[in-house]
XYZ file of C-alpha atoms in Angstrom:
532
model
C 77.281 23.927 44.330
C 74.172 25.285 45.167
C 73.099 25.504 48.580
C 70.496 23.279 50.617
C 68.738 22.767 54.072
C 71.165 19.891 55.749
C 69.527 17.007 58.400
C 72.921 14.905 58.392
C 75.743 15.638 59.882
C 77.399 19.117 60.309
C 75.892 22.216 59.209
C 78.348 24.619 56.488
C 77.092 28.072 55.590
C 78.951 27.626 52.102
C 77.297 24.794 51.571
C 73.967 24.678 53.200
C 71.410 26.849 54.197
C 71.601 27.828 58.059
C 70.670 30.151 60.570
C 73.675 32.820 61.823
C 75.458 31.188 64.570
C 77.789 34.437 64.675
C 75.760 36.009 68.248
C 76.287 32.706 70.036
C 79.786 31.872 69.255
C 80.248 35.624 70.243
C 78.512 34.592 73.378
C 80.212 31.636 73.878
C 84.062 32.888 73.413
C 82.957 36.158 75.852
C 81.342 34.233 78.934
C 83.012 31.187 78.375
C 86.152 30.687 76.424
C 88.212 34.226 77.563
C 87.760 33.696 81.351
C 88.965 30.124 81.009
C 85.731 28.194 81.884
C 85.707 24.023 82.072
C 82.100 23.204 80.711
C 80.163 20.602 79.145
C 77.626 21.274 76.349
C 74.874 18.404 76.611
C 71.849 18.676 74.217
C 69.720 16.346 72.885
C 70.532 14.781 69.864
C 70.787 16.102 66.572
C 70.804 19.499 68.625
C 73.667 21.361 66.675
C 76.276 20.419 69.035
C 78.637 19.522 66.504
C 78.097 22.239 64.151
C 78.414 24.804 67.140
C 81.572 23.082 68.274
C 83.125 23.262 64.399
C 81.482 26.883 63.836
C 83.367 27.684 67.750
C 86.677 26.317 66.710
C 87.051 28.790 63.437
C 85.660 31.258 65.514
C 88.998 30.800 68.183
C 91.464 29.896 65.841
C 93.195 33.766 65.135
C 92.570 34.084 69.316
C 93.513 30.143 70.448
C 94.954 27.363 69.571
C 92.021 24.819 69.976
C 92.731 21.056 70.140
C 89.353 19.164 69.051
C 88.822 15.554 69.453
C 85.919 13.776 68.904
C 85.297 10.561 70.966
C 83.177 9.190 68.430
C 86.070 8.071 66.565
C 87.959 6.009 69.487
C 86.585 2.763 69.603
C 86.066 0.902 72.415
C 89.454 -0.840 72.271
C 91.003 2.381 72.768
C 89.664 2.531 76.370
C 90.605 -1.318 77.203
C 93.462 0.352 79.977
C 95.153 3.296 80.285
C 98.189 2.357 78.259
C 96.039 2.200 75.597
C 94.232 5.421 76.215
C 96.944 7.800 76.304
C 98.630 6.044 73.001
C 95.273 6.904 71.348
C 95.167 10.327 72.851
C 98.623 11.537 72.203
C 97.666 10.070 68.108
C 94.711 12.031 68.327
C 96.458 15.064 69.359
C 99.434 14.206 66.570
C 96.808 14.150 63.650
C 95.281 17.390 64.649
C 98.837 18.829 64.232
C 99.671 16.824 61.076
C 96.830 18.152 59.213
C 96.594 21.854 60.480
C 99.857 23.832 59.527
C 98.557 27.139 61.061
C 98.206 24.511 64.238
C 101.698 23.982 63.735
C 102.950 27.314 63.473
C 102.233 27.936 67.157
C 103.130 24.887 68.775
C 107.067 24.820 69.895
C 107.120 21.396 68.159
C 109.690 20.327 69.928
C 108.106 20.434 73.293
C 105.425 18.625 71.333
C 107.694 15.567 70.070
C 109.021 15.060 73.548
C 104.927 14.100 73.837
C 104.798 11.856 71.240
C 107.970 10.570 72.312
C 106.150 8.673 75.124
C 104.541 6.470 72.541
C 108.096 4.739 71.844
C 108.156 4.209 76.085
C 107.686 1.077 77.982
C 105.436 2.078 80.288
C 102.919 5.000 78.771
C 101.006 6.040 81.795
C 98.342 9.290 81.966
C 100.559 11.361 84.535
C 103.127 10.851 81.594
C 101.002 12.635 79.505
C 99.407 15.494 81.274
C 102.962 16.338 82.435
C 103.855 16.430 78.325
C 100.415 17.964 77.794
C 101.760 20.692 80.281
C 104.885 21.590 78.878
C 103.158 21.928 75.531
C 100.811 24.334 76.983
C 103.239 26.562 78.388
C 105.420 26.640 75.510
C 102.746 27.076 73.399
C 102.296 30.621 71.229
C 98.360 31.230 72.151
C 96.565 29.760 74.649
C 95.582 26.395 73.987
C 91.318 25.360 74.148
C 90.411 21.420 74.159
C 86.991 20.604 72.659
C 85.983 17.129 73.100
C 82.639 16.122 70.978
C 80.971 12.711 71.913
C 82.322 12.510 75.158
C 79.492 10.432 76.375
C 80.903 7.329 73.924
C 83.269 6.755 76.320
C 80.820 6.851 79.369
C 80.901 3.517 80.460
C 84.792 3.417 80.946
C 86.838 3.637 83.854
C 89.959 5.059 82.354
C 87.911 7.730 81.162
C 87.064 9.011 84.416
C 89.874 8.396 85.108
C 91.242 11.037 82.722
C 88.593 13.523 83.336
C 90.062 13.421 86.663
C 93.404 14.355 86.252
C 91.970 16.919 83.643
C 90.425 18.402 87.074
C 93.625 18.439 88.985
C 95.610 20.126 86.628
C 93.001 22.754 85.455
C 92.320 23.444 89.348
C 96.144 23.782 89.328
C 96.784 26.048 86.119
C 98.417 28.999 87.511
C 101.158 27.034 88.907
C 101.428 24.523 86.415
C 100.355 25.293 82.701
C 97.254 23.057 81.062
C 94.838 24.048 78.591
C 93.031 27.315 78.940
C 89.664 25.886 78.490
C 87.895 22.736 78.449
C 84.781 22.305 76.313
C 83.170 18.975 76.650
C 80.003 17.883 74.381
C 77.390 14.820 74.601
C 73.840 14.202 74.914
C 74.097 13.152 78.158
C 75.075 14.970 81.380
C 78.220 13.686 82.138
C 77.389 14.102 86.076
C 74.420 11.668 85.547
C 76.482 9.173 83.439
C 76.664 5.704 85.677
C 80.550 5.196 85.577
C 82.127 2.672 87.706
C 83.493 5.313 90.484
C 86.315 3.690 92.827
C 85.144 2.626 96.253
C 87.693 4.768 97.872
C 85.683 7.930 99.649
C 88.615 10.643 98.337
C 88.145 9.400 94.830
C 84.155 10.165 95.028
C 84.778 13.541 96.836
C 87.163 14.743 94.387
C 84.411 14.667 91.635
C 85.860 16.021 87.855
C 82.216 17.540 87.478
C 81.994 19.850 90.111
C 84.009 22.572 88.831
C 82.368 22.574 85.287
C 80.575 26.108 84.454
C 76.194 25.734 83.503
C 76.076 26.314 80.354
C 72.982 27.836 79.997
C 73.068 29.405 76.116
C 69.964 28.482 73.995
C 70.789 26.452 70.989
C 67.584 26.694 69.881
C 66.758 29.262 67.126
C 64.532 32.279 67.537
C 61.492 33.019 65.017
C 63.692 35.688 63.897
C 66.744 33.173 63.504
C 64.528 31.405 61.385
C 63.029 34.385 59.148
C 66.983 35.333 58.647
C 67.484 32.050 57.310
C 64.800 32.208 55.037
C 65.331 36.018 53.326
C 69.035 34.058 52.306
C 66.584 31.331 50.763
C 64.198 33.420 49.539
C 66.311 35.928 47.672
C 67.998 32.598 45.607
C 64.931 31.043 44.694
C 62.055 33.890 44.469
C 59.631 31.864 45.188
C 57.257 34.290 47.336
C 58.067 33.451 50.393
C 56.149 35.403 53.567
C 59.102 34.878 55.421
C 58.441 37.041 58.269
C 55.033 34.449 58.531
C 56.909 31.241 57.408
C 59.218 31.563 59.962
C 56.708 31.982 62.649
C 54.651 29.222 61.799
C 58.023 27.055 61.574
C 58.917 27.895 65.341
C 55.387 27.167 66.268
C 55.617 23.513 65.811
C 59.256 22.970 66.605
C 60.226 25.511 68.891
C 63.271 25.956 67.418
C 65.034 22.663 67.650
C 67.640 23.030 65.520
C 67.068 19.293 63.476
C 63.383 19.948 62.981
C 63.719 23.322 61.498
C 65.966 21.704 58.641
C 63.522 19.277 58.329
C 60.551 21.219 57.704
C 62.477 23.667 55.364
C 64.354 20.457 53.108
C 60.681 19.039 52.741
C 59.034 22.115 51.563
C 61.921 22.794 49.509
C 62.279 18.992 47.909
C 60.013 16.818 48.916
C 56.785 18.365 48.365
C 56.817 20.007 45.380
C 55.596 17.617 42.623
C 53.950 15.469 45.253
C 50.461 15.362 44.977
C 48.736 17.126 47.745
C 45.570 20.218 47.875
C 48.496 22.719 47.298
C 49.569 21.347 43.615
C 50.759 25.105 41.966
C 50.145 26.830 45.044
C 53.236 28.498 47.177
C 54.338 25.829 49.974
C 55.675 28.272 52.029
C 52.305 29.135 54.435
C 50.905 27.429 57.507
C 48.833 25.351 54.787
C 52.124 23.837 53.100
C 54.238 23.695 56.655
C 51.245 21.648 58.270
C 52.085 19.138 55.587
C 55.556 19.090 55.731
C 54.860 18.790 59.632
C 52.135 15.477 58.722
C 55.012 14.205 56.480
C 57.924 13.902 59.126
C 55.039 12.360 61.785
C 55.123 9.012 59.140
C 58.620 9.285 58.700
C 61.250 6.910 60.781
C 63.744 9.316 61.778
C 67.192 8.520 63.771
C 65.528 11.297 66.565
C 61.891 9.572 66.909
C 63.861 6.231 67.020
C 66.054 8.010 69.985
C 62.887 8.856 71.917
C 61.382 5.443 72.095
C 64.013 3.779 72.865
C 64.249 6.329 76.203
C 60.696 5.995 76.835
C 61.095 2.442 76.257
C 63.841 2.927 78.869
C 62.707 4.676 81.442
C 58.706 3.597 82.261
C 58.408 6.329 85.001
C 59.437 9.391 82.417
C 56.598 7.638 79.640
C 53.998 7.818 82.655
C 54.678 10.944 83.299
C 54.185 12.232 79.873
C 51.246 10.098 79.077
C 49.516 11.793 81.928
C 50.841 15.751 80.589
C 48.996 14.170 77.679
C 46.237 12.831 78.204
C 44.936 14.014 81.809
C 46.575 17.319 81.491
C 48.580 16.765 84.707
C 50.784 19.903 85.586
C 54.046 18.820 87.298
C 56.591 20.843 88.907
C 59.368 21.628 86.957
C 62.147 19.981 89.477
C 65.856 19.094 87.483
C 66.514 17.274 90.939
C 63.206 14.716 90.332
C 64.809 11.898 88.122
C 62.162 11.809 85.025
C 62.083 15.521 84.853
C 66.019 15.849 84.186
C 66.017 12.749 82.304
C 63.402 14.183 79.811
C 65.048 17.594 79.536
C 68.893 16.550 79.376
C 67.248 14.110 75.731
C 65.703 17.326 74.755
C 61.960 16.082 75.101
C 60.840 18.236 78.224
C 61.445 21.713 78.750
C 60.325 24.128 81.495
C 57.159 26.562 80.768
C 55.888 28.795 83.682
C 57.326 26.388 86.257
C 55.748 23.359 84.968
C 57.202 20.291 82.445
C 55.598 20.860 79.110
C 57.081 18.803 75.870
C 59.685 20.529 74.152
C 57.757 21.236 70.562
C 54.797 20.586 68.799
C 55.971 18.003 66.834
C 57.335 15.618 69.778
C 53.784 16.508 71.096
C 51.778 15.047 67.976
C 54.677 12.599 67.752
C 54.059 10.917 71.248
C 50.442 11.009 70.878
C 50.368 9.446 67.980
C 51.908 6.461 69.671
C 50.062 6.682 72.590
C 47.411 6.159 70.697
C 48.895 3.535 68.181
C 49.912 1.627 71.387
C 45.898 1.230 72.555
C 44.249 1.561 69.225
C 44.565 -1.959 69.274
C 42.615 -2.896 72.681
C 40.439 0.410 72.263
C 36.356 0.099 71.407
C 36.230 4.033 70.478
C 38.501 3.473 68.375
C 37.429 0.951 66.825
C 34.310 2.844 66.269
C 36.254 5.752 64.591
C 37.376 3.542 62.073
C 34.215 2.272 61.665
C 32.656 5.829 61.197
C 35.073 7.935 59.281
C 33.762 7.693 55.998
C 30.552 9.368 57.335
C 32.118 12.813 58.219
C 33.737 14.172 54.956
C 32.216 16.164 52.586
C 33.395 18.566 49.647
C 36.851 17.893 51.178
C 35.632 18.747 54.952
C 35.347 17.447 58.127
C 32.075 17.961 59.622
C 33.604 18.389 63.445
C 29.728 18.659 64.604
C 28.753 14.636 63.254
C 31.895 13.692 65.072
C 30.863 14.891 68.290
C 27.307 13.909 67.731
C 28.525 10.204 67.139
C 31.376 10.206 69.729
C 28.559 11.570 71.928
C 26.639 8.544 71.137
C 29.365 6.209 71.350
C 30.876 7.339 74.403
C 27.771 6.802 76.481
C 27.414 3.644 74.937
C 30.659 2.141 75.966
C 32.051 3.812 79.320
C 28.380 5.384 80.527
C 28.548 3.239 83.593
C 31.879 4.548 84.683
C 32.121 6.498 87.443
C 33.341 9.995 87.756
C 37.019 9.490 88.534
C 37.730 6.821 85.842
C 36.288 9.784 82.797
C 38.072 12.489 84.348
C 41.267 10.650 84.068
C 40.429 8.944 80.509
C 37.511 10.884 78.771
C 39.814 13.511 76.820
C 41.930 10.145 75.486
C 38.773 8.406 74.399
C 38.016 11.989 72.040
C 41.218 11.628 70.920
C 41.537 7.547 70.023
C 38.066 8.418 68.571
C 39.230 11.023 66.611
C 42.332 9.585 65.016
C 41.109 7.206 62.376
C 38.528 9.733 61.299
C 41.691 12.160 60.370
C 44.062 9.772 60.089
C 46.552 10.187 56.883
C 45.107 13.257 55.760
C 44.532 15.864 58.889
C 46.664 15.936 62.058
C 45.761 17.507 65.550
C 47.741 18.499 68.571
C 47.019 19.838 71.885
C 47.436 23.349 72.462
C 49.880 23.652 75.619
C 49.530 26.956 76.568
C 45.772 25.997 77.800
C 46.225 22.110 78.740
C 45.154 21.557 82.421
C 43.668 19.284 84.470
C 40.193 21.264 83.927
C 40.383 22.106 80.286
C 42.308 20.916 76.998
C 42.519 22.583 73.667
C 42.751 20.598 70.418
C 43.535 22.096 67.389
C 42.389 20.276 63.975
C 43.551 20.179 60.892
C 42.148 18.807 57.951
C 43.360 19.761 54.064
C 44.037 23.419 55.131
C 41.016 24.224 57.441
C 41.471 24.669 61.292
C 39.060 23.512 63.547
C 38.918 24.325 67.319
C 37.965 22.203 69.712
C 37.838 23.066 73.601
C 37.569 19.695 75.802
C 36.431 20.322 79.644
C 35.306 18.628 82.830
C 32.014 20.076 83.847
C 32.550 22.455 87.076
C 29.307 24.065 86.752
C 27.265 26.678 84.614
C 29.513 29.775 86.077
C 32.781 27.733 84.946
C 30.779 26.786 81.634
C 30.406 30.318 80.586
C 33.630 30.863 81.018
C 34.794 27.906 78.869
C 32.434 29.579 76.296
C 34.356 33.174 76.521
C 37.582 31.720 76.455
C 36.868 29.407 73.432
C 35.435 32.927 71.690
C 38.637 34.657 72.299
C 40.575 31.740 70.882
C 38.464 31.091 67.826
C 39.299 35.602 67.255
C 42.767 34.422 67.700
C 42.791 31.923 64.929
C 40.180 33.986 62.881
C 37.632 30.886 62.944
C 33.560 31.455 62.996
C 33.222 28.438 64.366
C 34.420 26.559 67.026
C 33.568 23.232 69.304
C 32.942 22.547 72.894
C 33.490 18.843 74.375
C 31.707 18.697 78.017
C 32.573 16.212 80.828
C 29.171 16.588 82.532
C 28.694 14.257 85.909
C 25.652 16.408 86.805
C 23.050 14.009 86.719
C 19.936 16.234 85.194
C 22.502 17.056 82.122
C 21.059 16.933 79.285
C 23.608 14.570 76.885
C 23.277 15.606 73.243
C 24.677 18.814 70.638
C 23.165 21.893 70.099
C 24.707 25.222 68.452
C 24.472 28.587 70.515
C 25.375 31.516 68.847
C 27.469 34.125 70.765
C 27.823 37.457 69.713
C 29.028 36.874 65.675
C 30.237 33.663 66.843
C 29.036 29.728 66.256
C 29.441 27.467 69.456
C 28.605 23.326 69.032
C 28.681 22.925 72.242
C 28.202 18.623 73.003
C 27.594 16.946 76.358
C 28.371 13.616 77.251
């Protein structure tokens, strides 16, 4: 069979094409697994959890015995009591042995049917168990690991805390009375933030089965050069030219290396675009011109992970506020895990930490959650409206003239929110470019905001429109010393991207401005600079 780039489900390097997990599992076992660490792996989803946790367990198994369970495949009558529980649990543990003879081999089975015994009891209770569990652990011929995926299914139970409780006691207690050697637990959520109905008793609530668990701080996202490995294994099957030193870059660029999206992007330039009809019919897919339209594909697709993030924004009103104004007013918060929005965002995988301030975790989230922003208003919005109204005026020969826009939006903007005063356009002005600018692009050219230079004084948008990049630098007007500097910095960028030309979007509240466009030309360097 031959290999392909895998969205569903776990990841097989016999089967699909994936980047080497072979450092982190090495990682992993060394920090984590051989000194007998209790931790919990929570990533957003569609993270790699699962295919790390499958990858970990045939990484242990000539080391440990590993017992993995997945809680995904308990329903919820499985937690109805604790009876109940510890039947399913012990059958869990049963069919791991029942289908895994080298499992088998090192198990004093014995030990283990006196376990499985308690099924056939009259009362099954969980001391019952962990007290089987026990003797099965010290009889056992390696050191036994449990891995638990899903473990957040079973969050709104009591009997599960219930169980991760007594899982506490006894690994607290190991040296005197055998358990497993290591506990890996994995979910989306943070199990310490789950809201579990906790006994009213005040011993129960100090005796808390999360505060011995080890951070787990190993990326699971890939590297550029995790990337570019993937794609030389890729390359050298299907010769089909790849730059993959350059593909790979441009890849991490807009995802950042979340594991889902980089699939993504590779299974649509492998399948989905070729024989599509796009500008890059017979050319090679793999540059920044082919990857930009992968990228514009998965924005209009309805994935399970875009679902997963409205539904949380949809959720939680305080962490959508506070990445509307990231956004749109380039707000720079604090990166704080304590502050309730902040972890929220970063244990779903949507924020991440950059220089000590939130920032969205990728690119694509970014163009994702502007692009319903601005869905959500385009409906109430007047510059929008006039966007859609005016699109048809600014292509020609297949390009985007960036200067009309800014010449109308100029026009339109004065028109509509002139009379505002200076508060309300330094808060909205930068949205109003960008409902404007939708529609005119819309279907054909996406933008996105350039993080690294997003604050409350400046914004960079970067264009693009059927393979040509366009620049534009949007700023609230602190005078002409800060002005010239704007103009430097956009210089520097537009060398960066190798662009002649680039655009500058004034704020001005100076009232002896002088509202209009002009070009200035700096150095070997075109600036349309526009003032509204």
């Amino acid at each position: 069979m031959k290999r392909y780039f895998n969205t569903e489900g776990r990841c097989r390097p016999d089967h699909h094409y994936m980047v080497s997990l072979d450092e982190r599992l090495e990682t992993i076992k060394e920090q984590f697994i051989d000194r007998g660490k209790y931790f919990v792996i929570n990533r957003g989803r569609q993270y790699g959890k699962t295919t790390t946790l499958m990858a970990l367990e045939e990484y242990l198994k000539e080391e440990y015995i590993v017992f993995s369970l997945d809680f995904q495949m308990m329903s919820s009558a499985n937690f109805a009591d604790e009876e109940t529980f510890v039947l399913s649990f012990i059958e869990g543990l049963e069919d791991l042995l029942f289908l895994n003879e080298k499992l088998r081999k090192n198990i004093d089975m014995e030990t283990f049917h006196s376990l499985t015994a308690l099924k056939d009891g009259k009362r099954i209770s969980m001391d019952k168990m962990f007290r089987g569990i026990s003797r099965v652990c010290g009889r056992a011929g390696k050191r036994i690991v449990l891995m638990i995926d899903e473990v957040d299914s079973a969050s709104n139970y009591q009997v599960f805390l219930d169980f991760l409780s007594m899982l506490r006691g006894y690994y607290l207690n190991r040296d005197i009375r055998p358990i497993f050697h290591s506990v890996i637990l994995a979910g989306v959520y943070d199990i310490k933030n789950l809201k579990l109905k906790l006994r009213p008793e005040e011993e129960y609530q100090y005796n808390s089965p999360w505060n011995i668990a080890a951070d787990f701080d190993i990326s699971m996202s890939f590297s550029a050069g995790q990337i570019q490995g993937m794609l030389e294994e890729y390359e050298a099957e299907h010769h089909v030219g790849i730059d993959v030193k350059s593909a790979a870059e441009e890849i991490y660029q807009y995802t950042s290396g979340y594991p889902y999206l980089v699939s993504l992007v590779c299974k649509i330039l492998d399948e989905k675009l070729p024989g599509n009809e796009t500008s890059l019919d017979g050319r090679n897919l793999w540059t920044r011109e082919g990857i930009a339209e992968a990228v514009k594909m998965i924005l209009k697709m309805n994935t399970p992970l875009f679902d997963s993030l409205v539904k949380q924004l949809d959720m939680f009103e305080d962490l959508r506020d506070m990445i509307r104004g990231i956004l749109y007013q380039g707000k720079r918060v604090t990166f704080s895990s304590a502050e309730k929005s902040v972890n929220l965002g970063s244990m779903f995988g949507f924020l991440k930490e950059d220089r000590g301030c939130v920032s969205i975790s990728n690119r694509i989230f970014e163009m994702f959650l502007l692009n319903l922003f601005i869905s959500e208003e385009s409906v109430k919005s007047e510059i929008y409206f006039q966007g859609q109204s005016d699109r048809n005026q600014f292509i020609a020969g297949h390009k985007l003239n960036m200067k009309l826009v800014l010449e109308k939006f100029v026009i339109h903007f004065s028109d509509i929110y002139g009379d505002n005063d200076q508060k309300f356009v330094e808060e909205y002005g930068r949205k109003f470019f960008l409902l404007y600018l939708k529609p005119i692009i819309n279907g054909v050219g996406n933008y996105y905001i350039e993080s690294q230079t997003r604050d409350a004084k400046r914004t960079d948008v970067i264009v693009d429109y059927l393979g040509e990049q366009y620049i534009v630098k949007l700023k609230i007007w602190h005078g002409n010393e800060y002005n010239e500097r704007g103009e430097k910095q956009l210089i520097e960028y537009l060398e960066y991207y190798h662009q002649e030309k680039g655009y500058l979007l004034s704020f001005n509240f100076n009232k002896k401005k002088e509202r209009g466009v002009k070009e200035l030309q700096i150095a070997d360097k075109i600036i349309v600079e526009a003032v509204v």
